[in-house]
CSV table of C-alpha atoms and ligand atoms in Angstrom, one decimal:
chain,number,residue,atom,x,y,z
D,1,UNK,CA,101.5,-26.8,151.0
D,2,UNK,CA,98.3,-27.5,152.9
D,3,UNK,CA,95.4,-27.4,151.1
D,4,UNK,CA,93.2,-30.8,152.3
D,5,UNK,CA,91.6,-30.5,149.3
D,6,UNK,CA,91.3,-31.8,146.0
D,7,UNK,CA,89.4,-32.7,142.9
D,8,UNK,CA,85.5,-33.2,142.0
D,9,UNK,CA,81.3,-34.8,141.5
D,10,UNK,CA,77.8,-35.2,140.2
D,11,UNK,CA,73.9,-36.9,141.3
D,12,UNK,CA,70.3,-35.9,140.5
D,13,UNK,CA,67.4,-33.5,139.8
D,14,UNK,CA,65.7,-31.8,136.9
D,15,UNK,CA,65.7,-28.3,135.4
D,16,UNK,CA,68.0,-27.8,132.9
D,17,UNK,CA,67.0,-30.3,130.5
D,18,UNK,CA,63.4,-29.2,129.7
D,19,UNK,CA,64.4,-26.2,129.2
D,20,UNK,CA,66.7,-27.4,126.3
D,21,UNK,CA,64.0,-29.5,124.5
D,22,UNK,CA,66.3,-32.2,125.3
D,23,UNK,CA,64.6,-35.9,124.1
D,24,UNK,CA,63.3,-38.0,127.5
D,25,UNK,CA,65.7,-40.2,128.8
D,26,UNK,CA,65.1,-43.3,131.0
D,27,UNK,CA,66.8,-44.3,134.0
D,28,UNK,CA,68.5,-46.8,131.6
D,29,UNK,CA,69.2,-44.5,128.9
D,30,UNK,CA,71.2,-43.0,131.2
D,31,UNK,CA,72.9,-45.5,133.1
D,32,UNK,CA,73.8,-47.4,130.0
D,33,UNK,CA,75.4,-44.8,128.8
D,34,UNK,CA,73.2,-44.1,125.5
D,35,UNK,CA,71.7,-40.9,126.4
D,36,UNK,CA,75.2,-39.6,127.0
D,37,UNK,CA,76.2,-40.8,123.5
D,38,UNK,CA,72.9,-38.9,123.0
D,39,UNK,CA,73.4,-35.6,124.1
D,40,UNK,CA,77.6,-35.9,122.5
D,41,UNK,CA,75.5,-36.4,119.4
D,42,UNK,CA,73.1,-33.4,119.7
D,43,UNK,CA,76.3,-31.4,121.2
D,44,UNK,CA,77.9,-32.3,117.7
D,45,UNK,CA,75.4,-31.4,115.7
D,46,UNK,CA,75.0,-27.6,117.1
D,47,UNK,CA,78.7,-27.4,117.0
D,48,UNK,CA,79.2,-28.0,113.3
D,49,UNK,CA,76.8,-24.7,112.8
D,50,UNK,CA,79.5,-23.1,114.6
D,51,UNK,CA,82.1,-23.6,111.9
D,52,UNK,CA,84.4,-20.1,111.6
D,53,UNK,CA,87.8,-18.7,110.9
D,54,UNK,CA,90.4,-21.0,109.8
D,55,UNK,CA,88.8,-24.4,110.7
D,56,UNK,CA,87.7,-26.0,107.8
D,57,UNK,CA,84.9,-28.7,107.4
D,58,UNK,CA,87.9,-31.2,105.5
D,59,UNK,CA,89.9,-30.8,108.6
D,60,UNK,CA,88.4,-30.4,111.8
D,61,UNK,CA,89.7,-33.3,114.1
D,62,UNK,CA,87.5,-35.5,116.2
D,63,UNK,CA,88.4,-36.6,119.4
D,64,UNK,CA,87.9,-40.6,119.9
D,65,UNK,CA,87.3,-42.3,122.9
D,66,UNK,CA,90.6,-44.7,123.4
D,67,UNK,CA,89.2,-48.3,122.7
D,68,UNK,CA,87.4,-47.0,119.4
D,69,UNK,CA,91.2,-46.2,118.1
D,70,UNK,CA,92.2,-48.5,116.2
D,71,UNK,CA,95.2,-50.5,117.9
D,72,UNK,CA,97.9,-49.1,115.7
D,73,UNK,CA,97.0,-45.4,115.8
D,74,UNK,CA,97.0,-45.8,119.5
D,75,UNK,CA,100.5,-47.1,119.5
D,76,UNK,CA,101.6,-44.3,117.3
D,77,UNK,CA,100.3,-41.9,120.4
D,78,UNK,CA,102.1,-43.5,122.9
D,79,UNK,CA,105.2,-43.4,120.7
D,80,UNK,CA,104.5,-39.6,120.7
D,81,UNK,CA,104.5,-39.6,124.5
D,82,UNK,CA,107.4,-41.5,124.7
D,83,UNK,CA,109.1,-39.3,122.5
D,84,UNK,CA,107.9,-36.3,124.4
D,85,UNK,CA,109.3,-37.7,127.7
D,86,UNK,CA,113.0,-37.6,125.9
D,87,UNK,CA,113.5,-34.4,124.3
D,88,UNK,CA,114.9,-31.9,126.8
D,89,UNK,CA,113.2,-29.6,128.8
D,90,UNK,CA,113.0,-25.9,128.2
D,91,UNK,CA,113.1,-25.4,132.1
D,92,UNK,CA,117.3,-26.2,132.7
D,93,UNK,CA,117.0,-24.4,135.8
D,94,UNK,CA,114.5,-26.6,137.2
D,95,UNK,CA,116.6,-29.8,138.3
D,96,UNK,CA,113.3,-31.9,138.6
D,97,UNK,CA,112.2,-31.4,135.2
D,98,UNK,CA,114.3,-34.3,132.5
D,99,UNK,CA,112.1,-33.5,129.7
D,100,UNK,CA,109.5,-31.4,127.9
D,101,UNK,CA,107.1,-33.7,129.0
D,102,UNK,CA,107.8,-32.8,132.8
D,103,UNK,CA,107.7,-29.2,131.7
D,104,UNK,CA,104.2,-29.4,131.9
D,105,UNK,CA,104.1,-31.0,135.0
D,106,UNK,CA,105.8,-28.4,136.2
D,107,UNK,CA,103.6,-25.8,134.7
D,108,UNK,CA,100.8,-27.6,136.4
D,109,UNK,CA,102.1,-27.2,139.7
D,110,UNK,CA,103.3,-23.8,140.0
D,111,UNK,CA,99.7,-23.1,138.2
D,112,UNK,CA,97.7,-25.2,140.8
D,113,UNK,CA,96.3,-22.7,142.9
D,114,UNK,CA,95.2,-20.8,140.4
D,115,UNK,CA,93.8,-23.1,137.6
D,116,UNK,CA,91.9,-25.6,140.4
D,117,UNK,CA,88.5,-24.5,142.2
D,118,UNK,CA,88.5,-20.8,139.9
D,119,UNK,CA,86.9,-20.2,136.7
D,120,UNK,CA,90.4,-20.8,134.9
D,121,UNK,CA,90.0,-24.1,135.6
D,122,UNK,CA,88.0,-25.7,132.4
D,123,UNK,CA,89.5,-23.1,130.0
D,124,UNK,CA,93.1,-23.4,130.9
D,125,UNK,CA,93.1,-27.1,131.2
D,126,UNK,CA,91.9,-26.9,127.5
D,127,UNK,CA,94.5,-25.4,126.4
D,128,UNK,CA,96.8,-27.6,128.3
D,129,UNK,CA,95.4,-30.2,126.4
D,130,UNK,CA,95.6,-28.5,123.4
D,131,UNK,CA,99.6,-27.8,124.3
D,132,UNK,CA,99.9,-31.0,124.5
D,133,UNK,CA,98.4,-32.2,121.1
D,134,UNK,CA,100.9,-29.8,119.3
D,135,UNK,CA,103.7,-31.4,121.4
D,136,UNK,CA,102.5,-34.6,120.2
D,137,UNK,CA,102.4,-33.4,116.6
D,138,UNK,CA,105.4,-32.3,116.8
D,139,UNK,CA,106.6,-36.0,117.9
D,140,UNK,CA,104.8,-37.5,115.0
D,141,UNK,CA,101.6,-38.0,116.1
D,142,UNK,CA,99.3,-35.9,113.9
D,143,UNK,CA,96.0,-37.5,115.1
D,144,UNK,CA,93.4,-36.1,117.2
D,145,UNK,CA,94.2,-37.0,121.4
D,146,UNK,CA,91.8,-39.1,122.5
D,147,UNK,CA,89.6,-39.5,126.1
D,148,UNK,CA,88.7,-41.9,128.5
D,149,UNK,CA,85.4,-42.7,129.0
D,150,UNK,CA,84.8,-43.6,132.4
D,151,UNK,CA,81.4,-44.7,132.1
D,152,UNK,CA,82.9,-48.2,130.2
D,153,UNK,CA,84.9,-48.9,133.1
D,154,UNK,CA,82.9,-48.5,136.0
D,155,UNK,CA,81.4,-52.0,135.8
D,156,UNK,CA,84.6,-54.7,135.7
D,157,UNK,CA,87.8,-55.0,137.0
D,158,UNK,CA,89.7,-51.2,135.7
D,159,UNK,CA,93.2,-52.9,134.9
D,160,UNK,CA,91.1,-55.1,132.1
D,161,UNK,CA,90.4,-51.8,130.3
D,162,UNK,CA,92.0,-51.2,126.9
D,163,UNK,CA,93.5,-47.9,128.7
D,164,UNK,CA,95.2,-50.1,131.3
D,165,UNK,CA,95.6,-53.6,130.4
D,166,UNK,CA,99.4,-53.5,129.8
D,167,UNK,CA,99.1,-54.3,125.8
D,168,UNK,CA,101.6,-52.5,123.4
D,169,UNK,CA,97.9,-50.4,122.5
D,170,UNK,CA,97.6,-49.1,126.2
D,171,UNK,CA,99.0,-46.6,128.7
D,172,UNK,CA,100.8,-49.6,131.1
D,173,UNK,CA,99.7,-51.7,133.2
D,174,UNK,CA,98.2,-51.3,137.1
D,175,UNK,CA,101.0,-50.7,139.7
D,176,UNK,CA,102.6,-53.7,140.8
D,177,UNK,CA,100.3,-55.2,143.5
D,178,UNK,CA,101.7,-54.1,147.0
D,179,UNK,CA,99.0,-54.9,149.7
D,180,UNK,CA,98.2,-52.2,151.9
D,181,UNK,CA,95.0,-50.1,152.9
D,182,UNK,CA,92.1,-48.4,151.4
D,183,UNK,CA,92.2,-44.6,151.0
D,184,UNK,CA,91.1,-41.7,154.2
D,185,UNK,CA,91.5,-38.7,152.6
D,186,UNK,CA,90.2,-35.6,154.3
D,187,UNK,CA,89.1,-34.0,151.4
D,188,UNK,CA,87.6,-30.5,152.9
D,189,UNK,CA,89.0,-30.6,156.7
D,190,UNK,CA,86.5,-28.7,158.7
D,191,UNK,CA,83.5,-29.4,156.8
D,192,UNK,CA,83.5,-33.2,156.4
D,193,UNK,CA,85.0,-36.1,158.1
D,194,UNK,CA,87.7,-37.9,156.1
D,195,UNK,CA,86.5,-39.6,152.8
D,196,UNK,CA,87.3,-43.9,152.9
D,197,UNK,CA,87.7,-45.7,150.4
D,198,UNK,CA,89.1,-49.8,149.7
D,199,UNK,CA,92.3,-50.4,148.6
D,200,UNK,CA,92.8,-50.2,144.8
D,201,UNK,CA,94.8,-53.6,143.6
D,202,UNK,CA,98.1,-52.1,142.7
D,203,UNK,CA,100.1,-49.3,144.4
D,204,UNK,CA,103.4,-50.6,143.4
D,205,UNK,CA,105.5,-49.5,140.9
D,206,UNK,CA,104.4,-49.5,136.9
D,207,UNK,CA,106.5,-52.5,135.6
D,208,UNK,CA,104.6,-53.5,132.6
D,209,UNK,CA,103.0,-51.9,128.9
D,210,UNK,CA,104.4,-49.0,127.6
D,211,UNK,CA,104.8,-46.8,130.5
D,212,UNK,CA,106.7,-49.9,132.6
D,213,UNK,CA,109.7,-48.7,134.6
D,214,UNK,CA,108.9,-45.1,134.1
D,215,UNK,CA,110.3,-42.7,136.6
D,216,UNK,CA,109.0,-39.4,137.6
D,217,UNK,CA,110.8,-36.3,139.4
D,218,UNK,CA,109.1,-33.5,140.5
D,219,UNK,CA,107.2,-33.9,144.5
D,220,UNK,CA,104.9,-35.3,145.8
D,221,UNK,CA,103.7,-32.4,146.5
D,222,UNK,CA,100.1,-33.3,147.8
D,223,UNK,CA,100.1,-37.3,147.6
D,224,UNK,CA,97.5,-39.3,149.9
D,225,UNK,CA,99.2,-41.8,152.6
D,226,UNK,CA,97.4,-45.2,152.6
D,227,UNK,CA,94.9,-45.7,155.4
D,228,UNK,CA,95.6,-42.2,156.9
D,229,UNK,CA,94.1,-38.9,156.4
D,230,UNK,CA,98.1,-37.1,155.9
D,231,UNK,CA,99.6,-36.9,152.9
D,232,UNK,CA,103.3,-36.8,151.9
D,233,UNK,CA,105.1,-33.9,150.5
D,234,UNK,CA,108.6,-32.9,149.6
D,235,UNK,CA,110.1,-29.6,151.2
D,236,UNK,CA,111.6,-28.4,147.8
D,237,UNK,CA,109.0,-30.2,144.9
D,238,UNK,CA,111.5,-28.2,142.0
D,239,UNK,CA,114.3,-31.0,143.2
D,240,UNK,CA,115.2,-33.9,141.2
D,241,UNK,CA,113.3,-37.0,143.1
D,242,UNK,CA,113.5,-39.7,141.0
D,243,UNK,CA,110.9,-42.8,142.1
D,244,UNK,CA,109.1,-45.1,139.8
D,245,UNK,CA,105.8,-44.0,138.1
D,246,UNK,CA,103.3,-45.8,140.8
D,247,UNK,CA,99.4,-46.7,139.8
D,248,UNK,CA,96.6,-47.9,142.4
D,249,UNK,CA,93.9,-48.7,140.2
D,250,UNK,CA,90.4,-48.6,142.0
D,251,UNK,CA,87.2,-49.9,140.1
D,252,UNK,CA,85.3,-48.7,143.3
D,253,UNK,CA,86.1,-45.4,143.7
D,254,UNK,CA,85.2,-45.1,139.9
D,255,UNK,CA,82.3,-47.1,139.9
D,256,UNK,CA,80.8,-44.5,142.9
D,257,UNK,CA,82.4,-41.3,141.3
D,258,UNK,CA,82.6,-41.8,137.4
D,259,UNK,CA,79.5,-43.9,136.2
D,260,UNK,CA,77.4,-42.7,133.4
D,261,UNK,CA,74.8,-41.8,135.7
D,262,UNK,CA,76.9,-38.9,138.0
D,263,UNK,CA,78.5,-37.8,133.9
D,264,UNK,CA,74.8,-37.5,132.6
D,265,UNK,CA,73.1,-36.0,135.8
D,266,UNK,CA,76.0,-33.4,135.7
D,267,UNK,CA,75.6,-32.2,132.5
D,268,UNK,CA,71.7,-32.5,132.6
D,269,UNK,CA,70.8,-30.9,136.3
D,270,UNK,CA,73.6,-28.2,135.8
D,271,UNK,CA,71.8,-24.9,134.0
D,272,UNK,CA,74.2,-22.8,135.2
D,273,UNK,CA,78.1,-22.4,134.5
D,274,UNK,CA,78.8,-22.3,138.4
D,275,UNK,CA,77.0,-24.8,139.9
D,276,UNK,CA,77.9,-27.2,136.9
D,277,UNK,CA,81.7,-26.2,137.8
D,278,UNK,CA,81.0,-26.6,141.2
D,279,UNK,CA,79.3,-30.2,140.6
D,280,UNK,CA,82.1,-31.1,138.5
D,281,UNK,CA,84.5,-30.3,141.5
D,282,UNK,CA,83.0,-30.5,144.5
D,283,UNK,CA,83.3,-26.5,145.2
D,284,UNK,CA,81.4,-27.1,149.1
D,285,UNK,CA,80.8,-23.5,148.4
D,286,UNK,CA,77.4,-24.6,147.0
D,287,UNK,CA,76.6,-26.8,149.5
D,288,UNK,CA,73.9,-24.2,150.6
D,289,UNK,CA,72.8,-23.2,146.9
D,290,UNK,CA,69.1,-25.0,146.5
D,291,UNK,CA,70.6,-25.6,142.8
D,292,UNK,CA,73.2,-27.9,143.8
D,293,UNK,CA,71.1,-30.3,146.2
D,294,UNK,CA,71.5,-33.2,144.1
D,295,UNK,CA,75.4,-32.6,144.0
D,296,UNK,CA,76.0,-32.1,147.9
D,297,UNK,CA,78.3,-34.7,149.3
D,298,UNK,CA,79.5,-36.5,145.8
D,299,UNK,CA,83.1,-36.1,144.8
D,300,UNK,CA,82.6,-36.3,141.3
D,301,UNK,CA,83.7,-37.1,138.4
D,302,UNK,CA,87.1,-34.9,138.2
D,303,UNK,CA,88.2,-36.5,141.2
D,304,UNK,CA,87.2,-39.9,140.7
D,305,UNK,CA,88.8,-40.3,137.4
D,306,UNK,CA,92.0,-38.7,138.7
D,307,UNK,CA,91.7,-41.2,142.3
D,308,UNK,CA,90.7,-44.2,140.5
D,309,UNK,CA,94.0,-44.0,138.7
D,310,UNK,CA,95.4,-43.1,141.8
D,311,UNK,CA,99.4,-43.8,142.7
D,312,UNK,CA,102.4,-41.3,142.0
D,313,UNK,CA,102.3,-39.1,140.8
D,314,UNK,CA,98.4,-39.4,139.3
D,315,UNK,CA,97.0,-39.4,143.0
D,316,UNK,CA,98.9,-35.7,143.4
D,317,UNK,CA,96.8,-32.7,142.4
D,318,UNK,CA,99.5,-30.7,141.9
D,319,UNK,CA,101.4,-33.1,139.8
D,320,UNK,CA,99.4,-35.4,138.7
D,321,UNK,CA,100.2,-35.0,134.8
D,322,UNK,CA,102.9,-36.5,135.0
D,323,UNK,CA,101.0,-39.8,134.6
D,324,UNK,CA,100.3,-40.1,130.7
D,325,UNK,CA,96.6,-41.5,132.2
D,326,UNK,CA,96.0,-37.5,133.2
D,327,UNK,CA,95.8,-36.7,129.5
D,328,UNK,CA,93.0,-39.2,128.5
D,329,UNK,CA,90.9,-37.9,131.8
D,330,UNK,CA,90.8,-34.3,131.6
D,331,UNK,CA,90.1,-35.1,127.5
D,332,UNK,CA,87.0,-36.3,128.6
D,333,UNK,CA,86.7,-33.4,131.3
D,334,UNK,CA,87.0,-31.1,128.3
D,335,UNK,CA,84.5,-33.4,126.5
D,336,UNK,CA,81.7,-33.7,129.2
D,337,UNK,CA,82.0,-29.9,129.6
D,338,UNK,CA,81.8,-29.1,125.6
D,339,UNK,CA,79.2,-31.5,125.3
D,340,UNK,CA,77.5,-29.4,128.0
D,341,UNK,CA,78.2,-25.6,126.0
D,342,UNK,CA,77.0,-27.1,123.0
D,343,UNK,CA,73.6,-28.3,124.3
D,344,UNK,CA,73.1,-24.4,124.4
D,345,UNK,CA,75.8,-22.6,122.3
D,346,UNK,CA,73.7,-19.7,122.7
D,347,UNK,CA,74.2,-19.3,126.0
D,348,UNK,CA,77.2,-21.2,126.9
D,349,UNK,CA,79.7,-20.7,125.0
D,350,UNK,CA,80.8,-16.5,126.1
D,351,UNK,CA,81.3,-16.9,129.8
D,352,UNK,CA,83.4,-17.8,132.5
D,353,UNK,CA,82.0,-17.8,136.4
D,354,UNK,CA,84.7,-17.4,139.0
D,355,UNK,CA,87.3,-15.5,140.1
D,356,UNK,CA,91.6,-15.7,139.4
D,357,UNK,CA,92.3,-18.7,142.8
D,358,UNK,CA,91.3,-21.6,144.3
D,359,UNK,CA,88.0,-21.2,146.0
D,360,UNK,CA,88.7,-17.4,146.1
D,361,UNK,CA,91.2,-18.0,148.5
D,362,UNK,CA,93.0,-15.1,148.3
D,363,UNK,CA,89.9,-13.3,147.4
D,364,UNK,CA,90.6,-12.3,143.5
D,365,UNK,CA,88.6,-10.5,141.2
D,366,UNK,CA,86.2,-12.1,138.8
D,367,UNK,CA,87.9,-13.6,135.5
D,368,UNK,CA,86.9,-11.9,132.0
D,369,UNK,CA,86.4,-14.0,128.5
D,370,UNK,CA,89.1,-10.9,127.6
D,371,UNK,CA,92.0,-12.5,129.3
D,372,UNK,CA,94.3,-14.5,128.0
D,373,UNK,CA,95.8,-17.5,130.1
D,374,UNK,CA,99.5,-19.0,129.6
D,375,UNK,CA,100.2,-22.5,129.8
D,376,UNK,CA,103.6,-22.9,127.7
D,377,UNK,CA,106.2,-20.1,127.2
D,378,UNK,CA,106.9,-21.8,123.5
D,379,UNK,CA,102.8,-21.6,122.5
D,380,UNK,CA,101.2,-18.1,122.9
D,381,UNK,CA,98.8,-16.7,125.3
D,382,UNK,CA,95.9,-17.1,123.9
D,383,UNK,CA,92.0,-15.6,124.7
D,384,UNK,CA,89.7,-17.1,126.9
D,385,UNK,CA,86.9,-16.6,124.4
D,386,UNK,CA,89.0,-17.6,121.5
D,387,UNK,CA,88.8,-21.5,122.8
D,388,UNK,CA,84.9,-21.2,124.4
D,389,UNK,CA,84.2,-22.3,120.5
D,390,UNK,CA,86.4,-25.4,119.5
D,391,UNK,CA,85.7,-24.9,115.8
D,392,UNK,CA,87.1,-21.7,115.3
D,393,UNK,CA,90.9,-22.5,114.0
D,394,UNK,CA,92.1,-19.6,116.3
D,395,UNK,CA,93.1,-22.3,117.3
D,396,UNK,CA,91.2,-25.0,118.2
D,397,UNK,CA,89.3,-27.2,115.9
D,398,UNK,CA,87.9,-29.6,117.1
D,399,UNK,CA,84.7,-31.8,117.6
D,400,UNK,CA,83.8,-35.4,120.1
D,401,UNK,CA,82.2,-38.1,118.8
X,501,CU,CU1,94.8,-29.8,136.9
């Protein structure tokens, strides 16, 4: 497969947020972090008019940033994932999928080139998420999944945060530290010269904290080479390739691609639904669209979360939820994007911009609110505008704080 591509972004300008009667933020506000805790605040408070169906006020679940779960709640969720990653897949005839949990990695990438860089992307990756949270249930974990919010990370050493620091209340530790080079991925061949980045500390295999001496299967499929701008891939990704889960954890990448600043501007300076999925992926489609100046040549935030984590398989689009990490990031892809359609339910929360494949490529036609998207054969298909308002109970219900 040879798509040079990959994952997402975010910057400066103004618009959008007058128009919203938004309070004024300062330059601090913002990089601090408050006036995102701000706007998840206001994002709330529209959302709890939206109350409908079968979710009720006395239990509507509220997904928590990791750190501000308490330590034994968050060890009850990695229980749940561990007790995901034994139960049998439903896929026999796939030899590279061992357990339900690599089912959805395997759903991801034979779902890649449709649910990437197309207007699937935000709704179908919330209802991945929400597949997941009824696995999870189902493994004993009945408490809301949480997120990861960059924005705390971006300033210290990443392996120190709660989400990696190898405790018995994280998701594992950094790879093992392995020297070798700093990233050159050629991220859109043709258009710009190949992205480099400095090493992350780990790269090695994940020997310690829960997720120590996990293995993975499936791929690569898409997975970067150190210091080059090639990646590595597998003829036949369905094939059972056992390798050790690998992390590369890289406070710079996240620090340039993740910090409060690029999260806020991208919600604030994006008034429309394409150029703020085009912002949030780095869709060089835009790169001529006045609206998206202060997005042109930013990765994003989509990518740098998924980079900064970096490894095997996290660093692989196509497979990279098969690193637990995956789940905690696109929670707080689905956050920054439903803290965005509730800023203006009126307006955001009916439609979908984009077509059925990645960057149009083959061209598709445009994707409806009246179609339904698959993710699991055991959960039902279930309509785009049925999850566009998480408080409905048909079935989402759901609020961040
Ligand atoms: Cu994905």
């Amino acid at each position: 497969m040879h798509i040079k591509s990959v994952i997402c972004v975010s910057a400066a300008l103004a618009g959008a947020a007058s128009a919203l009667n938004l309070p004024k933020f300062s330059q601090h506000d913002i990089d601090s972090g408050s006036a995102l805790a701000a706007l998840n605040k206001i994002a709330t408070q529209n959302a709890m008019k939206a109350f409908k169906g079968k979710c009720k006020k006395s239990d509507y679940k509220v997904r928590q940033e990791w750190r501000t779960i308490p330590p034994g709640q968050r060890r009850k969720y990695v229980a749940a994932v561990q007790c995901l990653q034994k139960k049998p897949s439903v896929f026999q005839e796939v030899e590279g999928t061992t357990s339900a949990y690599e089912d959805l990695q395997w759903i991801h990438l034979n779902r890649t080139f449709e649910v990437h860089f197309s207007a699937l992307f935000l709704p179908w990756h919330r209802y991945l998420l929400h597949t997941y949270e009824q696995q999870l249930a189902a493994c004993g974990y009945k408490g809301p999944i949480p997120y990861w919010e960059w924005g705390f990370d971006t300033e210290g050493d990443l392996s120190k945060s709660p989400v990696f620091d190898d405790s018995d209340a994280s998701l594992g530790a950094d790879g093992d530290r392995v020297p070798h080079e700093g990233y050159n991925m050629t991220l859109w061949p043709d258009q710009y010269p190949a992205v480099t980045y400095p090493p992350g500390n780990g790269s090695g295999c994940v020997t310690k904290g829960p997720f120590g001496g996990l293995e993975t299967h499936l791929g690569p499929v898409l997975l970067t080479d150190w210091g080059t701008s090639t990646y590595t891939s597998v003829e036949n990704p369905n094939l059972k390739n056992t390798r050790c889960l690998k992390r590369d954890l890289n406070s710079v990448l996240l620090h340039k691609h993740a910090n409060f600043r690029n999260t806020t501007n991208l919600i604030l300076q994006s008034n429309e639904l394409d150029i703020f999925q085009a912002a949030l992926a780095n869709d060089v489609r835009f790169d001529n669209d006045p609206r998206f100046a202060p997005f042109v040549g930013d990765q994003g935030v989509h990518f740098g979360g998924h980079m900064s984590i970096g490894g095997d398989p996290a660093g692989d689009v196509f497979l990279s939820n098969g690193d637990p990490a995956f789940y905690l990031h696109h929670g707080q892809i689905d956050r920054v994007w439903w803290i965005w359609q509730n800023l203006d339910p009126a307006n955001r929360l009916f439609n979908v911009s984009g077509t059925h494949t990645f960057l149009n490529s083959p061209p598709t036609p445009d994707v409806t609110v009246d179609e339904s998207i698959v993710v699991h054969p055991d959960f039902p298909p279930v309509v785009i505008k049925d999850i566009m308002n998480t408080l409905t109970g048909d079935p989402l219900c759901y609020v961040y704080i």
